[in-house]
Coordinates of C-alpha atoms in Angstrom, one line a residue:
Chain K
E1 CA -11.3 13.3 5.3
T2 CA -8.7 14.0 2.4
G3 CA -8.6 17.9 2.9
V4 CA -10.6 18.5 -0.3
T5 CA -14.3 19.4 0.1
Q6 CA -16.9 19.6 -2.5
T7 CA -20.4 21.3 -2.4
P8 CA -23.1 20.4 -3.0
R9 CA -22.9 16.6 -2.6
H10 CA -25.9 16.1 -4.6
L11 CA -27.5 18.4 -7.3
V12 CA -30.7 17.9 -9.5
M13 CA -31.1 20.4 -12.1
G14 CA -33.2 20.9 -15.2
M15 CA -31.7 21.4 -18.7
T16 CA -32.4 25.2 -18.6
N17 CA -30.9 25.8 -15.1
K18 CA -27.6 27.4 -14.3
K19 CA -25.8 26.1 -11.3
S20 CA -22.2 25.9 -10.0
L21 CA -20.2 23.3 -8.3
K22 CA -17.6 24.4 -5.7
C23 CA -14.4 22.6 -4.6
E24 CA -12.0 23.9 -1.8
Q25 CA -8.7 22.3 -0.8
H26 CA -7.0 22.9 2.5
L27 CA -3.7 21.1 1.7
G28 CA -1.7 24.1 0.4
H29 CA -1.6 22.6 -3.2
N30 CA -1.3 24.6 -6.3
A31 CA -2.9 22.5 -9.0
M32 CA -6.6 21.5 -9.1
Y33 CA -8.6 19.2 -11.4
W34 CA -12.1 18.5 -12.4
Y35 CA -13.0 14.8 -13.4
K36 CA -16.1 13.4 -14.7
Q37 CA -17.1 9.9 -13.6
S38 CA -20.0 8.2 -15.5
A39 CA -21.3 4.7 -14.9
K40 CA -19.3 2.0 -16.9
K41 CA -17.0 4.6 -18.3
P42 CA -13.3 5.4 -17.5
L43 CA -12.6 8.5 -15.4
E44 CA -12.5 11.4 -17.7
L45 CA -10.2 14.4 -16.8
M46 CA -12.0 17.6 -17.8
F47 CA -9.9 20.5 -16.7
V48 CA -6.7 21.2 -15.0
Y49 CA -5.4 24.3 -13.3
S50 CA -1.8 24.8 -12.3
L51 CA -0.8 27.9 -10.4
E52 CA -4.3 29.3 -11.2
E53 CA -3.8 29.1 -15.0
R54 CA -5.8 26.6 -17.0
V55 CA -3.3 24.0 -18.5
E56 CA -5.8 21.5 -19.9
N57 CA -9.2 21.4 -21.3
N58 CA -10.0 18.1 -22.7
S59 CA -12.5 19.1 -25.4
V60 CA -15.1 19.6 -22.8
P61 CA -18.4 21.2 -24.2
S62 CA -18.8 25.0 -23.5
R63 CA -21.8 24.3 -21.3
F64 CA -19.1 23.4 -18.6
S65 CA -17.1 26.5 -17.6
P66 CA -14.4 26.3 -14.9
E67 CA -13.1 29.1 -12.7
C68 CA -10.1 29.0 -10.4
P69 CA -10.1 32.4 -8.5
N70 CA -7.1 31.2 -6.3
S71 CA -5.2 28.1 -5.5
S72 CA -7.6 26.9 -2.9
H73 CA -10.9 27.3 -4.8
L74 CA -12.1 25.7 -8.0
F75 CA -15.7 26.0 -9.5
L76 CA -17.4 24.4 -12.3
H77 CA -20.3 26.5 -13.8
L78 CA -23.1 24.7 -15.4
H79 CA -25.7 25.8 -18.0
T80 CA -28.1 24.2 -20.4
L81 CA -26.9 20.8 -19.6
Q82 CA -28.0 17.5 -21.2
P83 CA -29.3 14.4 -19.5
E84 CA -26.0 12.6 -20.6
D85 CA -24.1 15.0 -18.3
S86 CA -25.5 13.3 -15.3
A87 CA -22.4 11.9 -13.5
L88 CA -20.3 12.0 -10.4
Y89 CA -18.1 15.2 -10.7
L90 CA -14.8 14.9 -8.8
C91 CA -12.4 17.5 -7.8
A92 CA -8.8 16.8 -7.0
S93 CA -5.7 18.8 -6.0
S94 CA -1.9 18.2 -6.1
Q95 CA 1.3 20.0 -5.6
A96 CA 2.5 20.8 -9.1
Q97 CA 6.2 20.9 -10.2
T98 CA 7.3 18.3 -7.9
S99 CA 8.4 14.8 -8.9
L100 CA 5.4 12.9 -7.4
Y101 CA 2.0 14.0 -8.8
E102 CA -0.3 12.2 -6.2
Q103 CA -3.7 13.7 -6.4
Y104 CA -6.2 14.1 -3.5
F105 CA -9.8 13.8 -4.2
G106 CA -12.9 15.3 -2.9
P107 CA -16.1 13.3 -2.2
G108 CA -17.8 14.3 -5.4
T109 CA -21.0 16.0 -6.4
R110 CA -23.6 13.6 -7.8
L111 CA -25.3 15.6 -10.6
T112 CA -28.6 14.5 -12.1
V113 CA -29.9 16.5 -15.1
T114 CA -33.6 16.0 -15.7
Chain X
G1 CA 1.7 7.1 -25.1
N2 CA 1.2 6.2 -21.5
S3 CA -1.6 3.7 -20.4
V4 CA -2.7 1.6 -17.7
T5 CA -4.5 -1.8 -18.1
Q6 CA -6.4 -3.4 -15.3
M7 CA -8.2 -6.8 -15.0
E8 CA -11.8 -6.5 -15.5
G9 CA -14.1 -7.0 -12.6
P10 CA -16.1 -7.7 -10.7
V11 CA -13.9 -9.8 -8.4
T12 CA -16.0 -11.7 -5.8
L13 CA -14.2 -13.2 -2.9
S14 CA -15.2 -14.7 0.5
E15 CA -13.9 -13.0 3.7
E16 CA -10.3 -13.9 4.5
A17 CA -9.5 -14.9 0.9
F18 CA -6.3 -13.8 -0.8
L19 CA -6.8 -10.9 -3.3
T20 CA -4.8 -10.0 -6.3
I21 CA -5.9 -7.3 -8.8
N22 CA -3.7 -7.2 -11.9
C23 CA -2.3 -3.8 -13.3
T24 CA 0.2 -3.3 -16.1
Y25 CA 1.4 -0.2 -17.6
T26 CA 3.2 1.4 -20.6
A27 CA 5.1 4.5 -20.1
T28 CA 7.8 6.4 -22.1
G29 CA 9.8 7.3 -19.0
Y30 CA 10.1 6.2 -15.5
P31 CA 6.6 6.6 -14.0
S32 CA 5.3 6.9 -10.5
L33 CA 2.6 4.3 -9.8
F34 CA -0.4 4.5 -7.6
W35 CA -3.4 2.6 -6.3
Y36 CA -6.6 4.5 -5.5
V37 CA -9.7 3.1 -3.8
Q38 CA -13.2 4.4 -4.1
Y39 CA -15.7 3.2 -1.5
P40 CA -19.5 3.5 -2.4
G41 CA -20.7 7.0 -2.6
E42 CA -17.3 8.5 -2.1
G43 CA -14.4 10.0 -4.0
L44 CA -11.1 8.3 -4.8
Q45 CA -8.6 7.9 -1.9
L46 CA -5.0 7.2 -2.3
L47 CA -4.2 3.7 -1.1
L48 CA -0.6 3.3 -1.8
K49 CA 2.2 4.4 -4.2
A50 CA 5.6 3.5 -5.4
T51 CA 8.2 5.9 -7.2
K52 CA 10.9 3.6 -8.6
A53 CA 11.5 0.0 -9.6
D54 CA 11.4 -2.6 -6.8
D55 CA 9.7 -0.1 -4.5
K56 CA 6.9 -1.7 -2.5
G57 CA 4.0 0.4 -1.5
S58 CA 1.8 -0.7 1.4
N59 CA -1.2 0.5 3.4
K60 CA -4.0 -1.2 5.4
G61 CA -2.8 -4.7 4.6
F62 CA -2.6 -4.0 0.9
E63 CA 0.9 -4.2 -1.0
A64 CA 2.0 -3.6 -4.5
T65 CA 5.6 -3.9 -5.9
Y66 CA 6.8 -1.8 -8.8
R67 CA 8.2 -4.5 -11.3
K68 CA 9.9 -2.7 -14.1
E69 CA 10.9 -5.9 -15.9
T70 CA 7.2 -6.9 -16.3
T71 CA 5.8 -3.3 -16.2
S72 CA 3.4 -4.3 -13.6
F73 CA 2.0 -3.1 -10.2
H74 CA -0.3 -5.8 -9.0
L75 CA -2.3 -5.1 -5.7
E76 CA -2.4 -7.9 -3.2
K77 CA -3.9 -8.4 0.2
G78 CA -3.5 -11.6 2.2
S79 CA -7.0 -11.7 3.9
V80 CA -9.8 -9.5 2.6
Q81 CA -12.6 -8.1 4.7
V82 CA -16.2 -7.2 3.9
S83 CA -15.1 -3.5 4.4
D84 CA -12.6 -3.8 1.5
S85 CA -15.5 -4.0 -0.9
A86 CA -14.9 -1.0 -3.3
V87 CA -13.6 -0.1 -6.7
Y88 CA -9.7 -0.1 -7.1
F89 CA -8.0 2.1 -9.6
C90 CA -4.4 1.7 -10.7
A91 CA -2.8 4.9 -12.1
L92 CA 0.6 6.3 -13.2
S93 CA 2.2 9.7 -13.5
D94 CA 5.2 10.2 -15.8
P95 CA 7.7 12.9 -14.7
S96 CA 9.4 12.9 -18.1
E97 CA 6.3 14.1 -19.9
D98 CA 5.3 17.7 -20.4
S99 CA 1.9 16.7 -18.9
S100 CA 3.4 15.1 -16.0
Y101 CA 0.7 16.6 -13.7
K102 CA -1.7 14.3 -15.3
L103 CA -2.5 10.8 -13.7
I104 CA -3.3 8.2 -16.1
F105 CA -6.0 5.9 -14.7
G106 CA -6.9 2.3 -15.4
S107 CA -10.7 1.5 -15.8
G108 CA -11.1 0.3 -12.3
T109 CA -11.8 -3.1 -10.8
R110 CA -14.8 -3.7 -8.5
L111 CA -14.1 -5.9 -5.5
L112 CA -16.9 -7.5 -3.7
V113 CA -16.2 -9.4 -0.5
R114 CA -19.0 -11.7 0.9
P115 CA -19.2 -12.7 4.6

């Protein structure tokens, strides 16, 4: 138990569906991250929020839309996804503006797009 | 730019064997270094860390020493167990960079320990 929870743990959706992934951290951190982990590919950083402002968006397609309503919650809204978007989506948090940016990860949401 | 290079896996060992997973890095400043572990079906967990040269991080029998002269942070364990089977990621963060909040990950090394 790392203090970062993600729901749902597994999600199957069709290409025309709209769904959302949720992440919550109980560590008092002020930075949150979304990563994509695909089989046989390096971990990809998608979005970073620091102090509730988006500070990084790594050329992620617009069918992925993040939302950070407060420092404890992070969402990833999904719509009209493609089969190649099937992956493990990991959320992480850290304490920004310190000298040590260790990140704490949630268990991930395994997404399958059919 | 900053980068992390890990040895390719999978690494297959028998129980109680000695483990080394190599990690080297390039960085413009003085990075902090981390090892993360990912067990099957789970997210990444911080295993150990080191913040300056010659620091040794250790946890659960694993050790890694921050070697500035060789830009390395190799992970070692004296006697592995079946339960150590997982994917291990080396990572760095560079406080001197504007994007210092970012962790740079290696590609991961899968370890399989056989009974």
